[in-house]
Coordinates of C-alpha atoms in Angstrom, one line a residue:
M1 CA 99.5 96.6 101.2
P2 CA 97.3 98.9 99.0
D3 CA 95.6 100.9 101.7
R4 CA 93.6 101.0 105.0
W5 CA 93.7 97.8 107.0
K6 CA 95.0 94.3 106.6
N7 CA 95.3 91.5 109.2
D8 CA 95.3 87.7 108.9
P9 CA 97.0 86.2 105.9
Q10 CA 95.1 83.2 104.3
R11 CA 97.0 80.2 103.0
P12 CA 97.9 80.7 99.3
V13 CA 96.8 78.3 96.6
Y14 CA 99.0 77.5 93.6
L15 CA 97.4 78.0 90.2
N16 CA 98.8 78.4 86.7
G17 CA 102.4 79.0 88.0
K18 CA 101.4 81.6 90.6
F19 CA 100.5 81.6 94.3
H20 CA 97.2 83.2 94.9
Y21 CA 97.5 84.8 98.3
F22 CA 94.4 86.1 100.1
Y23 CA 94.3 88.3 103.2
L24 CA 91.7 90.1 105.4
Y25 CA 91.2 93.6 104.2
N26 CA 89.0 96.5 105.4
A27 CA 88.5 99.4 103.0
N28 CA 86.5 101.3 105.6
Y29 CA 89.1 101.3 108.4
P30 CA 89.1 103.1 110.8
S31 CA 85.5 104.2 110.7
E32 CA 84.0 100.8 110.2
V33 CA 84.9 97.3 111.4
G34 CA 84.6 94.3 109.0
T35 CA 86.9 92.5 106.5
A36 CA 86.7 91.2 103.0
W37 CA 89.2 88.8 101.3
R38 CA 91.7 90.6 99.1
L39 CA 93.9 88.9 96.6
A40 CA 97.5 89.3 95.6
T41 CA 99.5 87.0 93.2
T42 CA 103.1 86.1 93.2
S43 CA 105.4 83.7 91.4
D44 CA 108.2 83.7 94.0
G45 CA 106.7 84.8 97.4
V46 CA 108.7 88.1 97.3
A47 CA 107.2 90.3 94.6
F48 CA 103.4 90.5 94.9
A49 CA 100.8 92.0 92.5
D50 CA 97.5 93.3 93.9
Q51 CA 94.4 91.9 92.3
G52 CA 91.7 93.7 94.3
I53 CA 88.9 92.3 96.4
A54 CA 88.2 88.6 95.7
A55 CA 85.4 88.0 98.2
P56 CA 83.5 91.2 99.2
K57 CA 82.0 91.8 102.7
N58 CA 78.3 92.3 103.2
T59 CA 77.5 90.3 100.1
N60 CA 74.6 88.8 102.0
T61 CA 73.1 88.8 105.4
N62 CA 76.1 86.9 106.8
R63 CA 78.0 90.2 106.9
D64 CA 81.8 90.3 106.6
L65 CA 84.3 87.5 106.2
W66 CA 86.9 86.3 108.8
S67 CA 89.7 83.8 108.3
G68 CA 89.4 80.5 106.6
S69 CA 91.1 78.6 103.8
A70 CA 90.8 78.0 100.1
V71 CA 91.4 74.7 98.3
I72 CA 91.4 73.7 94.6
D73 CA 88.7 71.1 93.9
T74 CA 90.3 69.4 91.0
A75 CA 87.9 66.5 90.9
N76 CA 84.7 68.6 91.2
I77 CA 83.8 66.9 94.5
A78 CA 81.8 69.9 95.7
G79 CA 79.9 70.3 92.5
F80 CA 81.0 73.8 91.5
G81 CA 83.1 72.5 88.6
A82 CA 86.4 70.9 88.1
G83 CA 89.2 73.2 89.2
A84 CA 86.9 75.5 91.2
V85 CA 88.5 77.3 94.1
V86 CA 86.4 76.6 97.2
M87 CA 86.8 78.3 100.5
L88 CA 85.5 77.5 104.0
V89 CA 85.3 80.7 105.9
T90 CA 84.0 82.0 109.2
Q91 CA 81.2 84.5 109.2
A92 CA 79.3 85.7 112.2
P93 CA 75.7 86.7 111.4
A94 CA 74.0 88.1 114.5
G95 CA 77.2 87.4 116.4
G96 CA 77.2 83.6 116.1
Q97 CA 80.4 82.4 114.5
A98 CA 79.9 79.6 111.9
Q99 CA 81.6 78.1 108.8
F100 CA 80.3 79.0 105.4
L101 CA 81.2 77.9 101.9
W102 CA 82.2 80.3 99.1
Y103 CA 83.4 79.3 95.6
S104 CA 85.2 80.7 92.6
I105 CA 85.0 79.5 89.0
D106 CA 87.5 82.1 87.7
G107 CA 90.7 80.8 89.3
G108 CA 90.2 82.4 92.7
R109 CA 89.9 86.0 91.4
T110 CA 86.3 86.4 92.6
F111 CA 84.1 84.4 95.0
R112 CA 80.4 83.9 95.6
P113 CA 78.7 82.5 98.7
H114 CA 77.3 79.0 98.2
S115 CA 74.4 79.6 100.7
E116 CA 73.1 81.7 103.5
T117 CA 73.2 78.6 105.6
P118 CA 76.5 77.4 107.3
V119 CA 77.9 74.1 106.3
I120 CA 79.2 73.8 109.9
P121 CA 76.8 75.5 112.3
N122 CA 78.0 77.1 115.6
G123 CA 76.6 74.5 118.0
G124 CA 76.4 76.9 120.9
R125 CA 80.1 77.8 121.0
S126 CA 81.3 81.3 122.0
A127 CA 84.4 81.0 119.8
F128 CA 84.3 78.9 116.6
R129 CA 86.4 80.2 113.7
D130 CA 89.3 80.1 111.3
P131 CA 88.8 76.8 109.5
K132 CA 91.8 75.3 107.7
V133 CA 91.1 72.6 105.2
I134 CA 93.4 69.9 103.7
W135 CA 92.8 66.9 101.5
D136 CA 93.4 63.5 103.3
S137 CA 94.5 61.4 100.4
A138 CA 94.9 58.3 102.5
R139 CA 91.2 58.3 103.4
N140 CA 89.8 60.2 100.4
R141 CA 88.2 63.0 102.3
W142 CA 88.6 66.6 103.4
V143 CA 89.8 67.5 106.9
A144 CA 89.1 70.8 108.6
T145 CA 90.7 72.1 111.8
I146 CA 88.7 74.8 113.5
T147 CA 89.5 76.8 116.7
E148 CA 87.0 76.4 119.5
G149 CA 88.3 78.6 122.2
D150 CA 91.1 76.8 124.0
R151 CA 91.0 73.8 121.6
I152 CA 91.2 72.7 118.0
G153 CA 88.2 70.7 116.6
F154 CA 88.8 68.2 113.8
Y155 CA 86.1 67.7 111.2
T156 CA 85.9 65.5 108.1
S157 CA 83.8 65.7 104.9
P158 CA 83.4 63.8 101.6
D159 CA 82.4 66.9 99.6
L160 CA 83.1 70.1 101.5
K161 CA 79.4 70.5 102.2
N162 CA 78.6 67.9 104.8
W163 CA 80.9 67.8 107.8
T164 CA 81.3 65.5 110.9
R165 CA 83.1 66.5 114.0
R166 CA 85.7 63.8 115.0
S167 CA 87.8 65.0 117.9
D168 CA 89.6 67.9 119.5
F169 CA 93.0 68.9 120.7
A170 CA 93.2 71.0 123.9
S171 CA 95.8 73.6 124.7
T172 CA 96.7 75.6 127.8
Y173 CA 97.6 78.8 125.9
G174 CA 94.2 80.6 126.2
L175 CA 92.2 81.6 123.1
L176 CA 93.5 79.9 120.0
E177 CA 93.2 81.2 116.4
C178 CA 94.3 80.2 112.8
P179 CA 95.0 76.5 113.1
D180 CA 97.3 74.7 110.7
L181 CA 97.7 70.9 110.0
F182 CA 100.3 69.5 107.6
Q183 CA 102.6 66.6 107.0
M184 CA 106.4 67.0 106.5
R185 CA 109.4 64.8 106.0
A186 CA 112.2 65.6 108.4
D187 CA 115.9 65.8 107.5
D188 CA 116.4 62.2 108.9
G189 CA 113.9 60.8 106.3
T190 CA 111.0 60.2 108.8
T191 CA 107.6 61.7 108.1
H192 CA 105.6 63.5 110.7
W193 CA 102.4 65.5 111.1
V194 CA 102.5 69.0 112.6
L195 CA 99.6 70.8 114.3
G196 CA 100.1 74.6 114.6
M197 CA 98.0 77.6 115.7
S198 CA 98.4 81.1 116.9
A199 CA 98.1 81.3 120.7
N200 CA 98.3 83.8 123.5
G201 CA 101.1 82.3 125.5
R202 CA 101.9 85.3 127.5
A203 CA 100.3 84.1 130.7
A204 CA 102.5 81.0 130.5
G205 CA 105.6 83.0 129.8
K206 CA 105.5 82.0 126.1
P207 CA 105.3 84.0 122.9
E208 CA 102.0 85.2 121.4
T209 CA 102.8 83.8 118.0
Y210 CA 102.7 80.5 116.2
V211 CA 102.9 77.4 118.5
Y212 CA 103.1 73.9 117.0
W213 CA 103.4 70.3 118.0
P214 CA 105.0 67.5 115.9
G215 CA 103.0 64.3 116.2
T216 CA 100.8 61.8 114.5
F217 CA 97.4 62.1 112.8
D218 CA 95.2 59.1 112.0
G219 CA 92.5 60.9 110.0
T220 CA 90.4 61.5 113.1
S221 CA 92.6 62.8 115.9
F222 CA 96.0 64.3 116.4
R223 CA 98.4 63.0 119.1
A224 CA 101.4 65.3 120.0
D225 CA 104.9 64.0 120.6
S226 CA 106.0 64.0 124.2
S227 CA 108.7 66.7 123.5
G228 CA 106.1 69.4 124.1
P229 CA 105.1 72.6 122.1
R230 CA 107.5 74.6 119.9
W231 CA 107.3 78.2 118.7
L232 CA 108.0 79.2 115.1
D233 CA 108.8 82.7 116.2
H234 CA 109.7 84.2 119.6
G235 CA 109.1 87.9 118.7
F236 CA 106.0 89.9 119.5
D237 CA 104.5 90.3 116.0
W238 CA 104.3 87.1 114.1
Y239 CA 100.6 86.2 114.4
G240 CA 97.9 84.5 112.4
G241 CA 100.6 82.5 110.6
V242 CA 100.0 80.2 107.7
T243 CA 102.1 77.6 106.0
W244 CA 101.8 76.1 102.5
E245 CA 103.6 73.5 100.3
D246 CA 106.5 74.3 98.1
P247 CA 105.2 72.8 94.8
S248 CA 108.7 71.6 93.9
A249 CA 109.1 69.6 97.1
P250 CA 105.7 69.4 98.9
L251 CA 106.8 67.0 101.6
D252 CA 110.2 68.4 102.3
R253 CA 109.7 72.2 102.2
R254 CA 107.0 74.6 103.1
F255 CA 106.6 78.3 103.0
A256 CA 105.3 80.5 105.9
M257 CA 104.2 84.0 106.6
A258 CA 102.3 85.9 109.3
W259 CA 100.6 89.2 110.2
M260 CA 103.2 91.4 111.8
N261 CA 101.1 92.9 114.5
N262 CA 99.6 92.0 117.9
W263 CA 96.1 92.3 119.3
A264 CA 97.5 94.0 122.3
Y265 CA 98.1 97.1 120.2
P266 CA 96.6 96.6 116.7
D267 CA 96.0 100.3 115.9
T268 CA 99.3 101.6 117.2
T269 CA 101.1 102.3 114.0
P270 CA 102.4 105.5 112.3
T271 CA 101.9 104.2 108.8
M272 CA 98.2 105.0 108.7
A273 CA 99.0 108.7 109.1
S274 CA 102.1 108.7 106.8
D275 CA 101.1 106.1 104.2
G276 CA 97.4 105.5 104.5
F277 CA 97.6 101.8 105.7
N278 CA 97.8 99.7 108.8
G279 CA 99.0 96.2 108.3
T280 CA 102.2 94.4 107.4
D281 CA 103.2 90.8 106.6
S282 CA 106.4 89.1 107.5
I283 CA 108.8 88.1 104.9
V284 CA 107.8 84.7 103.4
R285 CA 110.0 82.0 104.9
Q286 CA 111.1 78.6 103.8
I287 CA 110.6 76.1 106.6
R288 CA 112.0 72.6 107.1
L289 CA 111.5 69.9 109.7
K290 CA 114.7 68.9 111.5
R291 CA 115.7 66.5 114.2
Y292 CA 117.5 67.9 117.2
A293 CA 118.7 66.4 120.4
D294 CA 115.4 67.3 122.1
G295 CA 113.1 66.2 119.3
Y296 CA 111.8 67.5 116.0
S297 CA 111.4 71.3 115.3
L298 CA 110.8 73.5 112.4
A299 CA 113.6 75.7 111.2
S300 CA 112.9 78.8 109.0
Q301 CA 114.9 81.2 106.8
P302 CA 113.8 83.9 104.4
T303 CA 112.7 82.4 101.1
P304 CA 115.7 81.9 98.8
A305 CA 113.9 83.9 96.1
L306 CA 114.6 87.0 98.1
A307 CA 118.2 87.0 96.7
S308 CA 117.0 87.4 93.1
H309 CA 115.7 90.9 94.0
A310 CA 118.9 92.2 95.5
T311 CA 120.3 95.4 94.0
S312 CA 123.6 95.4 95.9
V313 CA 125.7 93.3 98.3
R314 CA 128.3 95.1 100.4
N315 CA 130.9 93.0 102.0
L316 CA 132.3 94.5 105.2
G317 CA 134.6 91.6 105.9
T318 CA 135.8 90.8 109.5
I319 CA 135.4 93.3 112.3
R320 CA 136.7 92.8 115.9
V321 CA 134.9 94.5 118.8
D322 CA 136.7 94.7 122.1
N323 CA 134.4 95.5 125.0
G324 CA 132.7 98.4 123.3
M325 CA 131.0 99.4 120.1
V326 CA 132.1 99.8 116.5
P327 CA 129.9 101.7 113.9
L328 CA 129.5 100.1 110.5
P329 CA 130.2 102.3 107.4
H330 CA 126.6 101.8 106.2
R331 CA 123.3 103.5 106.8
G332 CA 119.8 102.4 105.8
T333 CA 116.2 101.8 106.7
A334 CA 115.7 98.5 104.7
Y335 CA 118.3 95.8 104.2
E336 CA 119.5 92.3 105.0
L337 CA 122.5 91.9 107.3
N338 CA 124.4 88.6 107.7
T339 CA 127.3 88.0 110.0
D340 CA 129.2 85.1 111.7
V341 CA 130.0 86.0 115.3
S342 CA 132.5 84.2 117.4
W343 CA 133.9 84.8 120.9
T344 CA 135.7 83.2 123.8
Q345 CA 134.3 84.9 126.8
L346 CA 131.9 87.8 127.0
E347 CA 128.7 88.9 128.7
N348 CA 126.7 90.3 125.7
M349 CA 127.1 90.8 122.0
G350 CA 125.0 92.0 119.1
L351 CA 124.0 94.8 116.7
Q352 CA 122.3 98.1 117.3
L353 CA 119.9 98.7 114.3
R354 CA 118.2 101.9 113.2
V355 CA 120.6 104.0 115.3
S356 CA 120.0 107.7 115.7
A357 CA 122.7 110.3 115.1
D358 CA 123.2 110.9 118.8
G359 CA 123.1 107.1 119.6
T360 CA 120.2 107.4 122.0
R361 CA 117.7 105.5 119.8
H362 CA 118.2 102.0 118.5
A363 CA 116.9 98.5 118.4
D364 CA 119.2 95.7 119.6
A365 CA 119.6 92.1 118.3
G366 CA 122.0 89.8 120.0
I367 CA 122.9 87.0 122.5
Y368 CA 123.1 87.3 126.3
G369 CA 123.8 84.3 128.5
D370 CA 121.2 81.7 127.8
H371 CA 119.1 83.6 125.3
S372 CA 119.0 85.4 122.0
Y373 CA 117.0 88.6 122.0
L374 CA 115.5 91.5 120.0
N375 CA 115.1 94.6 122.1
R376 CA 113.0 97.6 120.8
R377 CA 112.7 99.6 124.0
Q378 CA 115.1 102.3 122.9
T379 CA 113.2 103.3 119.8
G380 CA 109.7 103.8 118.6
Q381 CA 107.6 100.8 119.4
P382 CA 103.9 100.0 119.7
D383 CA 104.0 99.0 123.4
P384 CA 106.0 101.7 125.1
N385 CA 104.5 101.3 128.5
G386 CA 103.9 97.6 128.4
P387 CA 105.9 94.4 128.8
L388 CA 106.4 93.7 125.1
G389 CA 109.8 95.4 124.7
E390 CA 112.4 92.6 124.5
S391 CA 111.8 89.1 123.2
H392 CA 113.9 86.0 124.2
A393 CA 114.6 82.7 122.6
P394 CA 116.7 79.8 124.1
W395 CA 120.5 79.8 123.5
D396 CA 123.1 77.3 124.7
P397 CA 125.6 79.3 126.7
A398 CA 128.3 76.8 126.0
K399 CA 128.2 77.7 122.3
K400 CA 130.6 80.4 121.2
T401 CA 129.6 81.0 117.6
A402 CA 126.4 82.2 116.0
H403 CA 125.2 83.2 112.6
L404 CA 122.8 86.2 112.7
R405 CA 120.6 86.9 109.7
I406 CA 118.6 90.1 110.2
L407 CA 116.0 91.7 107.9
V408 CA 115.4 95.4 108.6
D409 CA 112.5 97.2 107.0
R410 CA 110.9 100.6 107.6
T411 CA 108.7 99.3 110.4
T412 CA 109.8 95.7 111.1
I413 CA 112.9 93.7 112.2
E414 CA 113.1 89.9 111.7
V415 CA 116.1 88.1 113.2
F416 CA 117.1 84.5 112.4
V417 CA 119.6 82.8 114.6
D418 CA 121.8 80.1 113.1
D419 CA 119.6 77.7 111.1
G420 CA 116.4 79.6 112.0
R421 CA 115.0 77.2 114.6
Y422 CA 114.8 80.4 116.7
A423 CA 113.6 83.7 115.2
H424 CA 112.4 87.1 116.5
S425 CA 109.9 89.2 114.5
S426 CA 108.7 92.5 115.8
Q427 CA 107.5 95.9 114.7
V428 CA 110.0 98.7 115.2
F429 CA 108.8 102.2 114.4
A430 CA 112.1 104.0 114.2
D431 CA 112.4 107.6 113.2
P432 CA 113.0 107.7 109.4
A433 CA 116.3 109.6 110.1
D434 CA 117.6 106.8 112.3
T435 CA 119.7 104.8 109.9
G436 CA 122.9 103.8 111.7
I437 CA 124.3 100.3 112.5
N438 CA 126.7 99.5 115.4
L439 CA 128.3 96.3 116.5
Y440 CA 128.9 95.8 120.2
A441 CA 130.4 93.4 122.8
T442 CA 130.3 93.7 126.6
D443 CA 132.9 92.3 129.0
G444 CA 134.9 90.6 126.3
S445 CA 135.7 90.5 122.6
A446 CA 133.7 89.3 119.6
T447 CA 134.7 88.8 116.0
F448 CA 132.0 89.6 113.3
A449 CA 133.2 87.8 110.2
N450 CA 131.7 87.5 106.7
T451 CA 129.6 90.6 107.4
T452 CA 127.5 91.6 104.5
I453 CA 124.7 94.0 103.9
T454 CA 122.2 93.4 101.0
E455 CA 119.8 96.0 99.6
F456 CA 116.7 95.2 97.4
R457 CA 114.7 96.9 94.8
N458 CA 111.4 98.6 95.7
L459 CA 108.7 95.9 95.5
A460 CA 105.7 98.1 96.5
Q461 CA 102.5 96.9 94.9
R462 CA 100.5 99.1 92.5
P463 CA 96.9 98.7 93.7
A464 CA 94.5 97.1 91.3
K465 CA 91.8 99.4 89.8
V466 CA 88.2 98.4 89.2
L467 CA 87.1 100.1 86.0
S468 CA 83.5 99.0 86.6
G469 CA 81.7 96.4 88.7
F470 CA 78.4 97.2 87.0
E471 CA 76.6 97.3 90.4
G472 CA 74.4 100.4 89.8
T473 CA 71.0 100.6 88.2
S474 CA 72.6 102.7 85.5
Y475 CA 76.1 102.5 84.0
D476 CA 78.9 104.4 85.7
A477 CA 79.7 108.0 84.9
G478 CA 81.2 108.4 81.4
W479 CA 79.9 105.2 80.0
T480 CA 77.9 105.6 76.8
T481 CA 75.1 103.5 75.1
T482 CA 73.8 103.4 71.6
G483 CA 71.0 101.6 69.7
S484 CA 68.8 99.4 71.6
F485 CA 70.9 99.9 74.8
A486 CA 70.3 103.6 75.1
G487 CA 68.9 104.3 78.5
T488 CA 69.5 100.8 79.8
G489 CA 71.7 99.8 82.8
P490 CA 73.2 96.6 84.3
L491 CA 70.8 93.7 84.9
S492 CA 70.2 92.3 88.3
G493 CA 69.7 88.6 88.8
Y494 CA 72.2 85.7 88.8
L495 CA 74.7 84.5 86.3
P496 CA 77.2 81.8 87.4
G497 CA 80.5 83.5 88.1
M498 CA 78.9 86.9 88.6
V499 CA 80.5 89.3 91.1
G500 CA 78.0 91.1 93.2
K501 CA 74.4 91.4 92.2
R502 CA 74.4 93.0 88.8
A503 CA 76.3 92.7 85.5
L504 CA 76.3 94.3 82.0
D505 CA 74.0 92.2 79.8
T506 CA 72.9 93.3 76.3
F507 CA 69.8 91.2 76.8
A508 CA 68.5 94.3 78.6
G509 CA 67.9 96.1 75.3
G510 CA 65.1 93.8 74.2
G511 CA 66.5 90.3 74.2
D512 CA 68.5 88.7 71.5
P513 CA 67.2 91.0 68.7
A514 CA 68.6 94.1 70.5
T515 CA 71.7 95.7 68.9
G516 CA 74.1 98.6 69.7
T517 CA 77.1 99.4 71.8
I518 CA 78.0 100.0 75.4
A519 CA 81.4 101.8 75.9
S520 CA 83.5 102.9 78.8
P521 CA 85.1 106.3 79.1
T522 CA 88.7 106.5 78.1
F523 CA 91.2 105.4 80.7
A524 CA 95.0 105.1 81.0
L525 CA 96.6 101.7 80.6
D526 CA 98.8 102.0 83.7
R527 CA 98.8 98.3 84.8
N528 CA 100.0 95.2 83.0
H529 CA 96.7 93.3 82.7
L530 CA 93.1 93.9 82.0
H531 CA 90.7 91.3 83.5
F532 CA 87.0 90.8 83.0
L533 CA 84.3 88.1 83.0
I534 CA 82.3 87.3 79.8
A535 CA 79.4 85.1 78.9
G536 CA 76.8 84.9 76.1
G537 CA 76.9 84.6 72.3
R538 CA 80.0 83.3 70.4
H539 CA 80.1 85.6 67.5
P540 CA 83.7 86.6 66.9
H541 CA 84.7 90.1 66.0
G542 CA 84.5 90.5 62.2
A543 CA 81.7 88.0 61.7
S544 CA 78.5 89.1 60.0
E545 CA 76.8 88.6 63.4
E546 CA 78.9 90.0 66.1
T547 CA 79.1 89.9 69.9
S548 CA 82.4 91.1 71.3
V549 CA 84.3 93.0 73.9
N550 CA 87.0 95.1 72.3
L551 CA 89.9 97.1 73.6
V552 CA 90.3 100.2 71.5
V553 CA 93.6 102.2 71.4
N554 CA 94.0 105.1 69.0
G555 CA 90.9 104.1 67.2
Q556 CA 92.1 100.6 66.6
V557 CA 90.8 97.3 68.1
V558 CA 93.9 95.8 69.8
R559 CA 92.3 93.0 71.8
T560 CA 88.9 91.3 71.4
A561 CA 86.9 88.5 73.1
T562 CA 83.6 86.9 72.6
G563 CA 81.3 84.5 74.5
D564 CA 81.0 80.7 74.3
D565 CA 77.2 80.3 73.8
T566 CA 76.6 79.8 77.6
G567 CA 75.4 81.9 80.5
V568 CA 78.4 81.1 82.6
L569 CA 80.8 84.1 83.1
K570 CA 84.3 83.0 82.3
P571 CA 87.5 84.9 82.9
V572 CA 89.5 86.8 80.3
D573 CA 93.0 88.1 81.0
W574 CA 94.5 90.5 78.5
D575 CA 98.2 91.3 78.8
V576 CA 98.5 95.0 78.0
S577 CA 102.0 95.5 79.3
G578 CA 103.1 96.5 75.8
L579 CA 100.5 99.3 75.7
Q580 CA 101.6 101.0 78.9
G581 CA 100.8 104.7 79.1
Q582 CA 98.3 104.8 76.3
S583 CA 94.7 105.8 76.5
A584 CA 92.1 103.1 75.9
Q585 CA 88.4 102.4 75.8
V586 CA 86.4 99.2 76.3
Q587 CA 83.6 98.7 73.8
V588 CA 80.9 96.0 74.2
V589 CA 79.5 95.4 70.7
D590 CA 76.3 93.5 70.0
R591 CA 75.1 93.3 66.3
A592 CA 73.8 89.7 66.6
T593 CA 70.0 89.2 66.5
G594 CA 69.6 85.4 66.4
A595 CA 70.2 82.7 69.0
W596 CA 72.6 83.8 71.7
G597 CA 72.5 87.3 70.3
H598 CA 73.5 88.9 73.5
L599 CA 76.6 89.3 75.7
A600 CA 77.2 89.6 79.4
V601 CA 80.3 91.3 81.0
D602 CA 81.3 91.8 84.6
H603 CA 84.1 93.1 86.8
L604 CA 86.5 95.0 84.6
L605 CA 89.7 95.4 86.5
L606 CA 93.3 96.6 85.8
S607 CA 96.1 95.0 87.7
D608 CA 99.7 93.9 87.5

C-alpha cells in the first residue's frame, strides 16, 4: 500500500505474464471522500509492484469510481480494439448509483470513460453497485452480477454496452456487496457454479465476510444447492473479497484476496499515524472446491508462491504442553507458523501470538470444544468495546488432531485450520514490542509436532512516481522548450489513449512544420521501468527527419522511441533496471517538417 487509503480489491486480469491488480484508492484521505482505481502488478500474487493510478476520480461529472470489474476483450466485441481492457464500474453522480463503462488500450495501465451515460441505469434502486463481469462461453455473451440491496441481479450483454436484466438471487444477510460468480471443478471431478458476495451476517449470527453458495447457473439465473450458504472466512476482517482463475488450471484452482477491514470501524487503525496509510489486503490464497460429507465447500490456503520468498525456516520439532503454557524460543512480528497438534482429552489448546514481555497482552488462536477461534481481546484491536473480539468456526469435537497454519503480520493474523475449509482473518494492532509466542493447553495435554516458523523478505512496494501527466496549461516546473515550442504548453482535446484532458503535442508549435525540443528536468532513475504513451510521426532517431522521445544519461541517448504515423497513443515500457541510481532526462525531439511531422507524449511514469 503506497499511502493514504485503500479498500475494496478488484479482480485482477492476467496480461503478458503478470496479474494486473486494481484496488480502490483515495489520495485525499482523510480530508476528502472518494476513490480512484490504482494498479499494482505481480507475477506470483506475493510480490507486488505499484503502477500508480489507472482510473482517476473526478475525470468527468460522474465523480469518483467505486467497485466493479475489468475484463480483456480479446475479440473486440465492445469496439475499443482487440485486447482492450474494459471495466464496468459503479459511479454515483448526484447520489444515484449506476454502472458505467471505462476502457484501456495500453494493457490496463490507464483507463478513460466511454461515456457520461451509464450502460446500466439505476432504475430507482437505493443500492445498485459492484458489477462483476464474466464471459459465458456456452452462450457467447457477457454476464454481470450486481448487488441490489439484499439481492444479486443477473444481467447479460452481447457487447458490454447493451445489457438486459434476467433474474435475481435474494439473501437474508442484509446489505450485499461485491458479488462473485464462477465455475469450478471439485476434487471428485464434478463441475459446479459458485455464487459469492460480501454480506453482513452479524444479525444472523454469521460472519461479515464472504458468503457463497455452490449451485447451478443456466446463463439466466442461479440456483443454490440445498446445503445452504458457506463462508470463506470466519474472522472479522475479510471483506470485499475477489477470486480469479489460476491460468495454469483455470477450472481446478482459483486465487482469492480481500480487504482486511470492517465497515464497523474502517478508520480505527494506527498505521495512518505511524506509516501514512490505512488499508491492508489479506494474503493471496489458493482455493479449491472439495466435496465433504455435508456438501461442497471451498478450501483455501496461502498461495504456494509465498514459500519462494522465505528467508529462513526454523524447525522447533515436537513440544508437549501439560495443562499449562510453554514459551517458544522465537520472537517476531511477521512470520508463518505451522504445527500439527494432537491430544486425547483437554478443554482448550492453542497459541498465544504477539505476546508482551509481562504476558498480559496477546492474541490467541486455537480450538475449544466445538469451534476453532481467533481471539484478539487481550491486545490492541479496532473494536475494543464492541462484540468483534473472538471469531468462531465449526469444529468436530470428536476429532483429536489439527493442523494450524498461522500468518502473523504487523497488523493482521490469518489462521487456516486443517485443509483451510475454515479460516479466521482479523486485524490485530499489537504493540510493536510484543513479539513472544506461547503454546498452551487447558485441562489436559497437547503435543505440538512439526512446529516450524518461517520468515520472509521485506516485500514493501516502492510507490510509482509520475514524472509528468502534462495536465497544466504550461509544462511542469523545470521543463524546458526550444525552437518553435518556446512558450507553448500541453494541448487540450482528445487523443485515443490519452490520460486526463491534456498531453504534450509538438503540433502546438505551429503544426507539422514546427521544430525544436521539449525536455524534462533531470531526475533519478530509482525505479526499474519508465513508462509513457506516444503517438505521431514515425521518424526514428538518427533519420534526416526526426521525431523521437529519448532518455539521456550522462549526455548519451540510452533509450529512444518514435511514433507510428497515427494519432493513437500507445504504451512504451523501458526497462531501466540496469541504470539504477543515475541521473537522467527525457527529451522530446521534433526536427520533422513534412507529413506526420509532430509527436504526442503523455503520462511519464517511473515504477517497478
